[in-house]
Amino acid sequence: MTGMITQTDDIVSVRSLDVVFHSRQAPAKAVSDVSFAVKRGEVLCIIGESGSGKSVSMRALMRLLPADRTKIGGHITVDGQDVLALSEGQLSRVRGSSISMIFQEPMTALDPVYTIGEQIAEGIRRHEKVSRAEANQRALELLELVRIPSPERRLKNYPHELSGGLRQRAMIAVALACRPALLLADEPTTALDATVQIQVLILLKKLQLDMGMGIIFVTHDLGVAAQIADDVAVMYAGRIVEYGSARDILLHPRHPYTMGMLASTVHGQDRHRDIEAIPGSPPDLRSLPPGCSFAPRCKYALEACTKAVPPEFARPGGGYARCIRMTEIVHQMGAPQPVHA
Amino acid sequence: MSTDTAAIGSVPLLAKAPRGPRHSFVRTVVARLRYDYLTLFFMGVILLAILSAVFAPWLAPHDPYATSMILRLKPVGFEGHLLGTDELGRDVLSRILYGGRMSLMMGIVPVLMAVLVGGLLGVVAGFAGGWVNMIIMRIMDVFYAFPSVLLAVAISGTLGGGVVSGLLALTLVFIPSMCRITETATTQIRGLDFVEAARASGASSGSIILDHIVGNILPPVFVYASSLVSVSVLLGAGLSFLGLGVAPPTPDWGQMLSSLRQAIYVQPIVCALPGLAIFIVSLSFNLVSDGLRQAMDIKA
Amino acid sequence: MDDTLVPRRPTLKPVKQGDPRDRGGALQPLLIVNNLRKHFPIRGGMLKRVVAKVRAVDDVSFTVMKGETLGVVGESGCGKSTLARLLMNLIQRDTGELIFDGDAVGEKTGITLRQLRRHLQMVFQDSSSSLNPRLPVVDSIAYGPKVHGVKTHAARDTAMQLLERVGLRSDLFAGRYPHELSGGQKQRVNIARALALSPRMLILDEAVSALDKSVEAQVLNLLRYLKTHFSLTYLFISHDLHVVRYISDRVLVMYLGEIVEIGPVDEIYEQPKHPYTQALLASQLSMDPAERVTEAPLAGDPPNPVNPPPGCRFHTRCPYAESVCSANAPRMDKRADPLSHQVACHMHDLASGHSRAGNPPRTLPQASQFAPKLALIGA
C-alpha cells in the first residue's frame, strides 16, 4: 500500500506529513502522519469536517502556512521537487506553474483592482517569456476554456462586476493560466448555488480530463466527492482514517466515522425517524485522546481502541481503514451500514 | 409536559464543555496581558507618572515656585538639585513632578470628555442611521477639515487662553474622531444577528444600545482613547508652549519647555528634560494602547 | 413508510386541545401572508435619487398551518432571507398583510408587533454573530423574557431549563461565553434563545447550513424533538434540498422574489411542475459515484434581482420559454385551496397561449439543447 507512494509518475507524493501549530496555549497537532499520492489525471478528494486537517494538509503542500507558527514534518514531493527544502524564490516559481490553487471565496483570491484579463495575463507572463499580446490572447482562450460567455467583454471586467459563478470560473482560469500539473481546490463550490455548483463541478472534471491534471479537492460534502473524485481520503482529527476509491468508500465504508458521516448526511431518510447522528463533537487538537481519536464517539469502541493509534488495515479492493475492528464490524453487520440500535 | 411525547424520546445532554474557569472578556484580556511584558512595563511607567504627579507635594525636594538668582541654570546633579535648575533658579525635578499634574490632566480630561460627548453622538448616529447619521457625521466632517493643532490653537485663542479654555479646545478637537470611531463600531455591531435577535424579541432601541451595543464598542473605544491621550498630552504641551494653556508660573511641561528653550545653549540637557517627560508619557500611552488592542482582539 | 406515495397533508395534531394561546381554532392557519412586497431602492448620483430597485420579495402570498413545517427553498438572491425578516417585521414591508392566528399584525383590530414577537421567533444562520460575545449564554437566552417584564431571577431559571431542553448541561454551559462554544453548541443556544418567549412559530433561516454534517444531523433531530414538545410550527428556510425534504410537510420554491411553486413535499419532489423546480432537483448531487451528473440542468447564474426580467422571471434560463413567457407574468390561482400543489407557469395554464399549455413536460431536456441561451444570461 504505502510502497506505491514512491512511484515516479506521481505529481505529488506526501509521506508522514505532520503539521503542528504553536500558539499561546498548548501546540495543536493539526495533521498527523498523513500520506497520499496523486498521479497525473487523477482526482483525490480529501473529505472531512471543520478542524479535521483537510485544508491544512493541502496548504502544507504549497507551504502556505505561516512559517513562524507552524512546524511541518515529513516529506512532500511535487513534480519531483522536495517542497520542504525549496527556498522562497524557488517555491514561488513552483506555485502557479506546477501547482495552482482555487479557493472557496474567489473575491479574496482575485485582486479587486485589476481586470480579469490583466490577472490572467500577468500570471502567464510571470512564469513564461511571452509578449503582452500573446498573453492577452492566451487569457481570452482561457476564458473560453472555462465557458465564460462573451469572453472578450469579460476580460475587461473587474472581479466585483461578475456574478458568483462567473467569478469562480474566472478564478479557475487564473489558476490554469500556466497549465499546472496539479490543481489544489479548497471547497471551490461550497459557496455556490446548487444549479451553479453542478456546472462548475462538471467543468472542472472536463478540464481535468482534457489537460491531464491531477486535482486535490478538499470538501466536506460527500455528494461533491461522489461527483468528482477518483480516490477519497477521509480525515478525522488530523489523520486519514480511511482511504480508497470513491466508489468503495462512499458505497462500502469500513471505518465507523465514514459510516457515521454517510448516515448523518441527509439524503432521502425516512422523515418519521431521527437521523442517525454521530454523538458528541470532534476532539480538541491541543489535547487529542490517546489511541484512536474517534473512539470517544464511536459506538464500536473497545478498551483496545484507546491504547494505540490504529494502523492501516487493508480494505478489500484497495485502500485502507484505520480501525482495529474493521473486519469484525463488517462481518457482524453483513452490510456496510450499521444497524440502528 | 412530556407525557404526550414519549415517542420522540429526549435529547441526550452534551456533557462536553470547555474546561477551566469561565473566560469572560475581561479575564481573557487580563490573562493575555500578563505575558505581554512590554505593555505591562509601559503601564507601570504611566502609573508611576500619575502617582508622582498626585504625590508631588511629598516627593518634590524643593518648592517649585522658589526662585533663586544664584542658582540659575545649574546642571544635572548639582548639589541638592538632582535635575538642575531653570532660568529662575527653580528646581527642575520639583517642577517636573508638579508639572505632571497639569500635563496629565491636559492629556486625560479632554479625552474622557470627548469619549462621553463624541461617543454618545457616534452611538446615536450609528444606531439611528439615515438622516440623523448624515447630519451628525457631516457636522463632524466640518471639524475634521481643519488640522487638529490649528483647530486647538484657534479655539483656545478665541476662548482667551487659560487651563479651562485649553481643556475645552482639546475636547472639541477630539470629539469628531471619537464620534467617528464609535459610529463605525456601532454600525458594525448593529448589523450583527444578535442585535436583530434582540429586536425580534421586542427590545426597545434604548435597551438594545445599553445591553448589546455599549459593551461591544467599549474595547475599540478604549483602545482609541488611550492612544488619544498621548496626542492630548502633546497638544496640551503645545498650547502651553504657545502661551495659550497654563499661565506661568504654574509648572507645566509644555510651558517649561517653552521658557527653558532660551537656555538651550547653556544647559542643553536640563532644557530637554520637560520634553523628555512629554516624550515618555506620550510614548507609554501609545504603546499601552497598542498592547491593549492586541489583547482585546478576541475572535468570538 | 406508509404515506410516501399518498401526498401528505399537514397534520394538525400538534395543536394541543385547550392551548390557551390558540385563538382561531385548529383549522385557522397560524400565519397567512397576503401580497407581501419589499423593494429595496438603490440610490445613486449626487442627489441620492432612486436609480433602480431590488425586487427582493414581490407579491408573495402563502399560508402556514398550525403544527406544520413549511420549507422554503431557492438560490441566493431569491429573497428567502428577506422574506424571513419581513415576517419577523425586522424590516418594514412595502405592502401586504400578515395575519397571525386570525389577527392582522399591526392593525387596530389585530395584534401589535410586540405581541407578535412573543409568538413568532427566529433562529439565525450565522451562529457566530448571532450571540452577543460579551454576555454569558444564559443571559443571552434570558434577555427576551426580561424585555417582556419577567424578573431577572425567573428569566434565568427559564434559561437554565431551556439549556437542558436543547441538550446542553446547564451547570456546564450557562456561564460560558460564545467564543468558548463550538458551532453546533452555539446553534443550540440560539434555538434556546428563540424558545425563551415560548413562541408558537419559529422561523429557521438556514439554521443548520453552516454546521458540519454530523452536527447538522444532531440539530435536525433536536428540532424534531422540540417541535413536538413545544407544539411548534416551523418555517424552515434552506438551500439544501435534502434537508428540506426531510423536515418539511409542504415546500415553497422561490425564484427572484416570487413563489414559483408550492405544495406538499412529496408532490414537489416527485412530480415537480415548474421547470425551475425540476432544474433544482436535477442539480442535487448523488452520493453514488456511478450516478454522476454529466450535463448541468441549467446554464448560467440566477440573474440579478435588480430589475429582473419581465414576464416570467425564469424565462431567461428556461428551456421551454416562448414569447408569451417574456410578455406576461404567470400567476398562481388565488382562489385555489392554499394547501394544494400550485405552480406559476404558463405551461400549466390552459389559457396562457403557450404551445405546451396543458401538456407540460415532466423533466428538463439535456442542457446542450439550449446552450446558446448562455449568451442571454450575462449582465
PDB file of C-alpha atoms in Angstrom, chain C residues 15-208:
ATOM      1  CA  VAL C  15     -52.143  21.817  18.339  1.00  0.00           C
ATOM      2  CA  LYS C  16     -52.978  20.791  21.854  1.00  0.00           C
ATOM      3  CA  GLN C  17     -56.577  20.873  22.901  1.00  0.00           C
ATOM      4  CA  GLY C  18     -57.043  23.780  25.209  1.00  0.00           C
ATOM      5  CA  ASP C  19     -53.765  25.562  24.405  1.00  0.00           C
ATOM      6  CA  PRO C  20     -54.531  28.943  25.988  1.00  0.00           C
ATOM      7  CA  ARG C  21     -52.563  30.682  23.243  1.00  0.00           C
ATOM      8  CA  ASP C  22     -54.737  29.259  20.484  1.00  0.00           C
ATOM      9  CA  ARG C  23     -57.326  31.770  19.342  1.00  0.00           C
ATOM     10  CA  GLY C  24     -58.550  30.757  15.929  1.00  0.00           C
ATOM     11  CA  GLY C  25     -59.030  27.032  16.379  1.00  0.00           C
ATOM     12  CA  ALA C  26     -57.269  24.103  14.746  1.00  0.00           C
ATOM     13  CA  LEU C  27     -58.290  24.871  11.183  1.00  0.00           C
ATOM     14  CA  GLN C  28     -57.389  28.561  11.295  1.00  0.00           C
ATOM     15  CA  PRO C  29     -53.984  28.879   9.594  1.00  0.00           C
ATOM     16  CA  LEU C  30     -51.323  30.079  12.039  1.00  0.00           C
ATOM     17  CA  LEU C  31     -49.925  32.543   9.540  1.00  0.00           C
ATOM     18  CA  ILE C  32     -51.465  33.939   6.396  1.00  0.00           C
ATOM     19  CA  VAL C  33     -49.272  36.086   4.181  1.00  0.00           C
ATOM     20  CA  ASN C  34     -51.052  38.159   1.565  1.00  0.00           C
ATOM     21  CA  ASN C  35     -49.359  40.038  -1.287  1.00  0.00           C
ATOM     22  CA  LEU C  36     -46.214  40.714   0.677  1.00  0.00           C
ATOM     23  CA  ARG C  37     -43.842  43.029  -1.157  1.00  0.00           C
ATOM     24  CA  LYS C  38     -40.464  44.588  -0.410  1.00  0.00           C
ATOM     25  CA  HIS C  39     -38.432  46.550  -2.925  1.00  0.00           C
ATOM     26  CA  PHE C  40     -35.106  47.967  -1.822  1.00  0.00           C
ATOM     27  CA  PRO C  41     -34.290  51.203  -3.606  1.00  0.00           C
ATOM     28  CA  ILE C  42     -30.774  51.614  -4.947  1.00  0.00           C
ATOM     29  CA  ARG C  43     -29.761  55.229  -4.763  1.00  0.00           C
ATOM     30  CA  GLY C  44     -27.100  56.810  -6.868  1.00  0.00           C
ATOM     31  CA  GLY C  45     -25.721  60.095  -8.087  1.00  0.00           C
ATOM     32  CA  MET C  46     -25.310  63.331  -6.212  1.00  0.00           C
ATOM     33  CA  LEU C  47     -28.925  63.700  -5.191  1.00  0.00           C
ATOM     34  CA  LYS C  48     -29.314  60.120  -3.974  1.00  0.00           C
ATOM     35  CA  ARG C  49     -32.175  59.534  -6.335  1.00  0.00           C
ATOM     36  CA  VAL C  50     -33.587  56.051  -6.726  1.00  0.00           C
ATOM     37  CA  VAL C  51     -31.881  54.634  -9.809  1.00  0.00           C
ATOM     38  CA  ALA C  52     -33.063  51.050  -9.503  1.00  0.00           C
ATOM     39  CA  LYS C  53     -34.993  48.700  -7.271  1.00  0.00           C
ATOM     40  CA  VAL C  54     -34.093  45.325  -5.889  1.00  0.00           C
ATOM     41  CA  ARG C  55     -37.345  43.411  -6.044  1.00  0.00           C
ATOM     42  CA  ALA C  56     -36.384  41.254  -3.088  1.00  0.00           C
ATOM     43  CA  VAL C  57     -39.871  39.964  -2.311  1.00  0.00           C
ATOM     44  CA  ASP C  58     -42.570  40.619  -4.880  1.00  0.00           C
ATOM     45  CA  ASP C  59     -46.230  39.902  -4.268  1.00  0.00           C
ATOM     46  CA  VAL C  60     -45.782  36.781  -2.183  1.00  0.00           C
ATOM     47  CA  SER C  61     -48.810  35.037  -0.684  1.00  0.00           C
ATOM     48  CA  PHE C  62     -48.904  31.774   1.232  1.00  0.00           C
ATOM     49  CA  THR C  63     -50.362  30.085   4.266  1.00  0.00           C
ATOM     50  CA  VAL C  64     -48.764  28.240   7.169  1.00  0.00           C
ATOM     51  CA  MET C  65     -50.994  25.767   9.007  1.00  0.00           C
ATOM     52  CA  LYS C  66     -50.734  25.085  12.708  1.00  0.00           C
ATOM     53  CA  GLY C  67     -48.235  22.402  13.526  1.00  0.00           C
ATOM     54  CA  GLU C  68     -46.748  22.011  10.065  1.00  0.00           C
ATOM     55  CA  THR C  69     -43.273  22.680   8.740  1.00  0.00           C
ATOM     56  CA  LEU C  70     -43.211  24.767   5.612  1.00  0.00           C
ATOM     57  CA  GLY C  71     -39.896  24.516   3.794  1.00  0.00           C
ATOM     58  CA  VAL C  72     -38.680  27.448   1.716  1.00  0.00           C
ATOM     59  CA  VAL C  73     -36.076  26.719  -0.957  1.00  0.00           C
ATOM     60  CA  GLY C  74     -34.355  28.852  -3.534  1.00  0.00           C
ATOM     61  CA  GLU C  75     -30.966  30.083  -4.606  1.00  0.00           C
ATOM     62  CA  SER C  76     -29.101  33.118  -3.337  1.00  0.00           C
ATOM     63  CA  GLY C  77     -30.899  36.330  -4.214  1.00  0.00           C
ATOM     64  CA  CYS C  78     -34.283  34.659  -4.399  1.00  0.00           C
ATOM     65  CA  GLY C  79     -35.483  36.668  -1.416  1.00  0.00           C
ATOM     66  CA  LYS C  80     -35.864  33.909   1.130  1.00  0.00           C
ATOM     67  CA  SER C  81     -33.893  35.688   3.846  1.00  0.00           C
ATOM     68  CA  THR C  82     -35.715  38.960   3.161  1.00  0.00           C
ATOM     69  CA  LEU C  83     -38.946  37.032   3.486  1.00  0.00           C
ATOM     70  CA  ALA C  84     -37.898  35.817   6.939  1.00  0.00           C
ATOM     71  CA  ARG C  85     -37.067  39.334   8.075  1.00  0.00           C
ATOM     72  CA  LEU C  86     -40.320  40.672   6.694  1.00  0.00           C
ATOM     73  CA  LEU C  87     -42.312  38.082   8.593  1.00  0.00           C
ATOM     74  CA  MET C  88     -40.404  38.998  11.765  1.00  0.00           C
ATOM     75  CA  ASN C  89     -41.038  42.675  10.995  1.00  0.00           C
ATOM     76  CA  LEU C  90     -37.319  43.331  11.273  1.00  0.00           C
ATOM     77  CA  ILE C  91     -37.654  45.249   8.037  1.00  0.00           C
ATOM     78  CA  GLN C  92     -40.696  47.230   7.044  1.00  0.00           C
ATOM     79  CA  ARG C  93     -42.844  45.709   4.321  1.00  0.00           C
ATOM     80  CA  ASP C  94     -43.885  47.947   1.424  1.00  0.00           C
ATOM     81  CA  THR C  95     -47.316  46.398   1.030  1.00  0.00           C
ATOM     82  CA  GLY C  96     -49.124  43.272   2.056  1.00  0.00           C
ATOM     83  CA  GLU C  97     -50.653  41.885   5.186  1.00  0.00           C
ATOM     84  CA  LEU C  98     -49.738  39.305   7.783  1.00  0.00           C
ATOM     85  CA  ILE C  99     -52.474  37.516   9.671  1.00  0.00           C
ATOM     86  CA  PHE C 100     -51.342  35.590  12.713  1.00  0.00           C
ATOM     87  CA  ASP C 101     -53.910  33.111  14.009  1.00  0.00           C
ATOM     88  CA  GLY C 102     -56.722  35.217  12.652  1.00  0.00           C
ATOM     89  CA  ASP C 103     -55.374  38.551  13.865  1.00  0.00           C
ATOM     90  CA  ALA C 104     -53.925  41.070  11.441  1.00  0.00           C
ATOM     91  CA  VAL C 105     -50.478  42.198  12.524  1.00  0.00           C
ATOM     92  CA  GLY C 106     -50.001  45.873  13.268  1.00  0.00           C
ATOM     93  CA  GLU C 107     -53.598  46.921  12.645  1.00  0.00           C
ATOM     94  CA  LYS C 108     -56.122  48.356  15.063  1.00  0.00           C
ATOM     95  CA  THR C 109     -58.281  45.284  15.185  1.00  0.00           C
ATOM     96  CA  GLY C 110     -55.356  42.864  15.260  1.00  0.00           C
ATOM     97  CA  ILE C 111     -52.295  42.256  17.386  1.00  0.00           C
ATOM     98  CA  THR C 112     -49.359  44.565  17.957  1.00  0.00           C
ATOM     99  CA  LEU C 113     -45.817  43.873  16.828  1.00  0.00           C
ATOM    100  CA  ARG C 114     -44.799  43.276  20.413  1.00  0.00           C
ATOM    101  CA  GLN C 115     -47.475  40.643  20.835  1.00  0.00           C
ATOM    102  CA  LEU C 116     -46.481  39.039  17.544  1.00  0.00           C
ATOM    103  CA  ARG C 117     -42.908  38.735  18.715  1.00  0.00           C
ATOM    104  CA  ARG C 118     -43.918  36.697  21.704  1.00  0.00           C
ATOM    105  CA  HIS C 119     -45.451  34.174  19.322  1.00  0.00           C
ATOM    106  CA  LEU C 120     -43.058  34.307  16.393  1.00  0.00           C
ATOM    107  CA  GLN C 121     -39.321  33.929  16.839  1.00  0.00           C
ATOM    108  CA  MET C 122     -36.377  33.366  14.547  1.00  0.00           C
ATOM    109  CA  VAL C 123     -33.156  31.345  14.537  1.00  0.00           C
ATOM    110  CA  PHE C 124     -30.394  32.947  12.507  1.00  0.00           C
ATOM    111  CA  GLN C 125     -27.881  31.255  10.258  1.00  0.00           C
ATOM    112  CA  ASP C 126     -24.558  32.618  11.382  1.00  0.00           C
ATOM    113  CA  SER C 127     -24.138  31.137  14.803  1.00  0.00           C
ATOM    114  CA  SER C 128     -21.023  33.196  15.495  1.00  0.00           C
ATOM    115  CA  SER C 129     -22.600  36.622  15.071  1.00  0.00           C
ATOM    116  CA  SER C 130     -25.983  35.745  16.495  1.00  0.00           C
ATOM    117  CA  LEU C 131     -24.859  35.727  20.123  1.00  0.00           C
ATOM    118  CA  ASN C 132     -23.558  38.757  21.996  1.00  0.00           C
ATOM    119  CA  PRO C 133     -19.860  37.972  22.618  1.00  0.00           C
ATOM    120  CA  ARG C 134     -19.890  39.919  25.894  1.00  0.00           C
ATOM    121  CA  LEU C 135     -22.757  38.003  27.504  1.00  0.00           C
ATOM    122  CA  PRO C 136     -22.697  34.531  29.076  1.00  0.00           C
ATOM    123  CA  VAL C 137     -25.084  32.371  27.073  1.00  0.00           C
ATOM    124  CA  VAL C 138     -27.598  32.118  29.900  1.00  0.00           C
ATOM    125  CA  ASP C 139     -28.038  35.887  29.834  1.00  0.00           C
ATOM    126  CA  SER C 140     -28.493  35.865  26.056  1.00  0.00           C
ATOM    127  CA  ILE C 141     -31.321  33.367  26.476  1.00  0.00           C
ATOM    128  CA  ALA C 142     -32.876  35.231  29.406  1.00  0.00           C
ATOM    129  CA  TYR C 143     -32.796  38.541  27.557  1.00  0.00           C
ATOM    130  CA  GLY C 144     -36.106  38.148  25.706  1.00  0.00           C
ATOM    131  CA  PRO C 145     -38.211  37.317  28.787  1.00  0.00           C
ATOM    132  CA  LYS C 146     -36.563  40.175  30.684  1.00  0.00           C
ATOM    133  CA  VAL C 147     -37.532  42.590  27.919  1.00  0.00           C
ATOM    134  CA  HIS C 148     -41.089  41.382  28.350  1.00  0.00           C
ATOM    135  CA  GLY C 149     -41.049  42.139  32.050  1.00  0.00           C
ATOM    136  CA  VAL C 150     -40.051  38.815  33.618  1.00  0.00           C
ATOM    137  CA  LYS C 151     -37.911  39.240  36.749  1.00  0.00           C
ATOM    138  CA  THR C 152     -34.201  38.578  36.231  1.00  0.00           C
ATOM    139  CA  HIS C 153     -34.224  35.585  38.521  1.00  0.00           C
ATOM    140  CA  ALA C 154     -37.197  33.888  36.896  1.00  0.00           C
ATOM    141  CA  ALA C 155     -35.833  34.613  33.413  1.00  0.00           C
ATOM    142  CA  ARG C 156     -32.536  32.963  34.311  1.00  0.00           C
ATOM    143  CA  ASP C 157     -34.342  29.923  35.675  1.00  0.00           C
ATOM    144  CA  THR C 158     -36.245  29.581  32.419  1.00  0.00           C
ATOM    145  CA  ALA C 159     -32.979  29.936  30.528  1.00  0.00           C
ATOM    146  CA  MET C 160     -31.346  27.178  32.572  1.00  0.00           C
ATOM    147  CA  GLN C 161     -34.258  24.836  31.847  1.00  0.00           C
ATOM    148  CA  LEU C 162     -34.133  25.676  28.144  1.00  0.00           C
ATOM    149  CA  LEU C 163     -30.418  24.895  28.017  1.00  0.00           C
ATOM    150  CA  GLU C 164     -31.211  21.383  29.234  1.00  0.00           C
ATOM    151  CA  ARG C 165     -34.031  21.158  26.700  1.00  0.00           C
ATOM    152  CA  VAL C 166     -31.678  21.835  23.816  1.00  0.00           C
ATOM    153  CA  GLY C 167     -29.210  19.271  25.113  1.00  0.00           C
ATOM    154  CA  LEU C 168     -26.696  21.434  26.942  1.00  0.00           C
ATOM    155  CA  ARG C 169     -25.997  20.703  30.605  1.00  0.00           C
ATOM    156  CA  SER C 170     -26.908  23.942  32.299  1.00  0.00           C
ATOM    157  CA  ASP C 171     -24.329  23.580  35.075  1.00  0.00           C
ATOM    158  CA  LEU C 172     -21.563  23.326  32.473  1.00  0.00           C
ATOM    159  CA  PHE C 173     -22.749  25.729  29.808  1.00  0.00           C
ATOM    160  CA  ALA C 174     -24.791  28.507  31.418  1.00  0.00           C
ATOM    161  CA  GLY C 175     -21.845  30.704  32.310  1.00  0.00           C
ATOM    162  CA  ARG C 176     -19.896  30.170  29.087  1.00  0.00           C
ATOM    163  CA  TYR C 177     -19.243  32.883  26.562  1.00  0.00           C
ATOM    164  CA  PRO C 178     -19.994  32.327  22.869  1.00  0.00           C
ATOM    165  CA  HIS C 179     -16.328  32.128  21.831  1.00  0.00           C
ATOM    166  CA  GLU C 180     -15.904  29.100  24.070  1.00  0.00           C
ATOM    167  CA  LEU C 181     -18.576  27.070  22.271  1.00  0.00           C
ATOM    168  CA  SER C 182     -18.459  25.064  19.052  1.00  0.00           C
ATOM    169  CA  GLY C 183     -20.706  25.944  16.122  1.00  0.00           C
ATOM    170  CA  GLY C 184     -23.248  23.289  16.992  1.00  0.00           C
ATOM    171  CA  GLN C 185     -23.371  24.312  20.641  1.00  0.00           C
ATOM    172  CA  LYS C 186     -23.863  27.947  19.661  1.00  0.00           C
ATOM    173  CA  GLN C 187     -26.725  26.987  17.378  1.00  0.00           C
ATOM    174  CA  ARG C 188     -28.346  25.072  20.255  1.00  0.00           C
ATOM    175  CA  VAL C 189     -28.089  28.223  22.367  1.00  0.00           C
ATOM    176  CA  ASN C 190     -29.645  30.219  19.524  1.00  0.00           C
ATOM    177  CA  ILE C 191     -32.550  27.815  19.431  1.00  0.00           C
ATOM    178  CA  ALA C 192     -32.958  28.061  23.207  1.00  0.00           C
ATOM    179  CA  ARG C 193     -32.944  31.837  22.924  1.00  0.00           C
ATOM    180  CA  ALA C 194     -35.680  31.712  20.289  1.00  0.00           C
ATOM    181  CA  LEU C 195     -37.745  29.431  22.557  1.00  0.00           C
ATOM    182  CA  ALA C 196     -37.389  31.644  25.621  1.00  0.00           C
ATOM    183  CA  LEU C 197     -40.582  33.569  24.948  1.00  0.00           C
ATOM    184  CA  SER C 198     -42.453  30.272  24.382  1.00  0.00           C
ATOM    185  CA  PRO C 199     -43.341  31.169  20.798  1.00  0.00           C
ATOM    186  CA  ARG C 200     -45.807  29.227  18.689  1.00  0.00           C
ATOM    187  CA  MET C 201     -43.836  29.518  15.498  1.00  0.00           C
ATOM    188  CA  LEU C 202     -40.135  29.534  14.661  1.00  0.00           C
ATOM    189  CA  ILE C 203     -38.577  30.873  11.502  1.00  0.00           C
ATOM    190  CA  LEU C 204     -35.378  28.939  10.876  1.00  0.00           C
ATOM    191  CA  ASP C 205     -33.271  30.891   8.392  1.00  0.00           C
ATOM    192  CA  GLU C 206     -30.591  28.489   7.136  1.00  0.00           C
ATOM    193  CA  ALA C 207     -30.347  27.377  10.744  1.00  0.00           C
ATOM    194  CA  VAL C 208     -28.265  24.264  10.033  1.00  0.00           C
TER     195      VAL C 208
END
